C-alpha angles and dihedrals in degrees: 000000000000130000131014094307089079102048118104117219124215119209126222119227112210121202116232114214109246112248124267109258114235117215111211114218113254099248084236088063096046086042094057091045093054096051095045124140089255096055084046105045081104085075094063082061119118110195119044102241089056088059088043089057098037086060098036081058078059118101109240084249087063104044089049093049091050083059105035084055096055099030119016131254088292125060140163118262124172086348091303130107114230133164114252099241093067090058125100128231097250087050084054094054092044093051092048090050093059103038097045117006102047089051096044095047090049091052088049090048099042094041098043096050097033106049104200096180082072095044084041089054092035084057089224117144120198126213138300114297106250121195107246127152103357096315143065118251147163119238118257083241133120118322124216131217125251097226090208103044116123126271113251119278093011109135075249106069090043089057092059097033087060090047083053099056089049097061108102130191128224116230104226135102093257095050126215139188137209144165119256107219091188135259090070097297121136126200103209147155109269084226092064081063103067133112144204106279086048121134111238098211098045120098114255088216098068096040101101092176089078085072108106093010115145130241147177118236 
């Protein structure tokens, strides 16, 4: 046949190359990376606007990724509940001052003046904890004996010397204490687990959304 009509064309198939395949990162893994010792050098500050300037240095993405691994990508911020992501940074700041380093900077500053390891072997209690300024604390007063306490350097007193050293605090506003068994691992109240977005009236104990949460000791 004559003309076009009787070519045949032959078309030619092209090969399209496959897609990269993109590996998301396991959320341990982005967890871990959030809460490394470089995103939380602010904490070895010792004055508050230090810490203010070491997190206003963070990216945005840093100083979201700090939040959303200890509490979750919603958090209560002047009693309201926001996602993260409205936020600004200086809200963010704001909101990681008072949630990690204001605790912790109180527990360095308590613990450190106060010793309690020599008031603990001298078997002295101090008063009653009283609520001020956010926390609850006991008054710098007179401390009483415990009339049955060991005597130093009984079995006795090592035992619970050694129970003493064990004891860890939890940097947050709420508090929180546990005993370290070794090997990393914390017994704790489920409660000192909780976060922001956190039902009140629900039972911690139910609430299997508390396993693999991060936290500060």
């Amino acid at each position: 046949e004559k003309g076009n009509a009787g070519r045949v064309q032959e078309k030619t198939k092209t090969r399209r190359k496959p897609l990269a395949k993109t590996r998301k990162k396991p959320l341990a893994t982005t967890l871990d990376k959030a809460l490394s010792s470089r995103n939380l050098r602010y904490l070895d500050c010792q004055e508050r606007y230090q810490a203010q300037e070491t997190l206003s240095s963070y990216t945005s993405s840093q100083l979201r990724s700090i939040v959303i691994a200890l509490q979750g990508k919603e958090i209560c911020y002047g009693n309201k509940m926001y996602a993260i992501s409205s936020l600004t940074k200086k809200g963010i700041v704001d909101y990681i001052m008072s949630t990690t380093w204001e605790p912790a900077h109180f527990l360095r500053s308590a613990l450190g003046q106060d010793k309690p390891g020599i008031t603990f072997a001298k078997g002295e209690v101090t008063s009653a904890l009283r609520f001020e300024r956010k926390f609850w604390t006991a008054s710098g007063g007179r401390k009483r004996k415990i009339p049955w306490w060991p005597k130093d350097g009984s079995r006795e007193m090592e035992t619970l010397m050694e129970a003493f050293e064990s004891v860890v605090h939890f940097v947050q506003p709420e508090g929180g204490t546990g005993i370290h068994l070794g090997n990393g691992k914390i017994l704790t109240c489920a409660h000192v687990v909780s976060v922001d977005k956190d039902d009140e009236g629900q039972d911690p104990l139910n609430g299997s959304q508390r396993i693999g949460r991060k936290k500060l000791v």
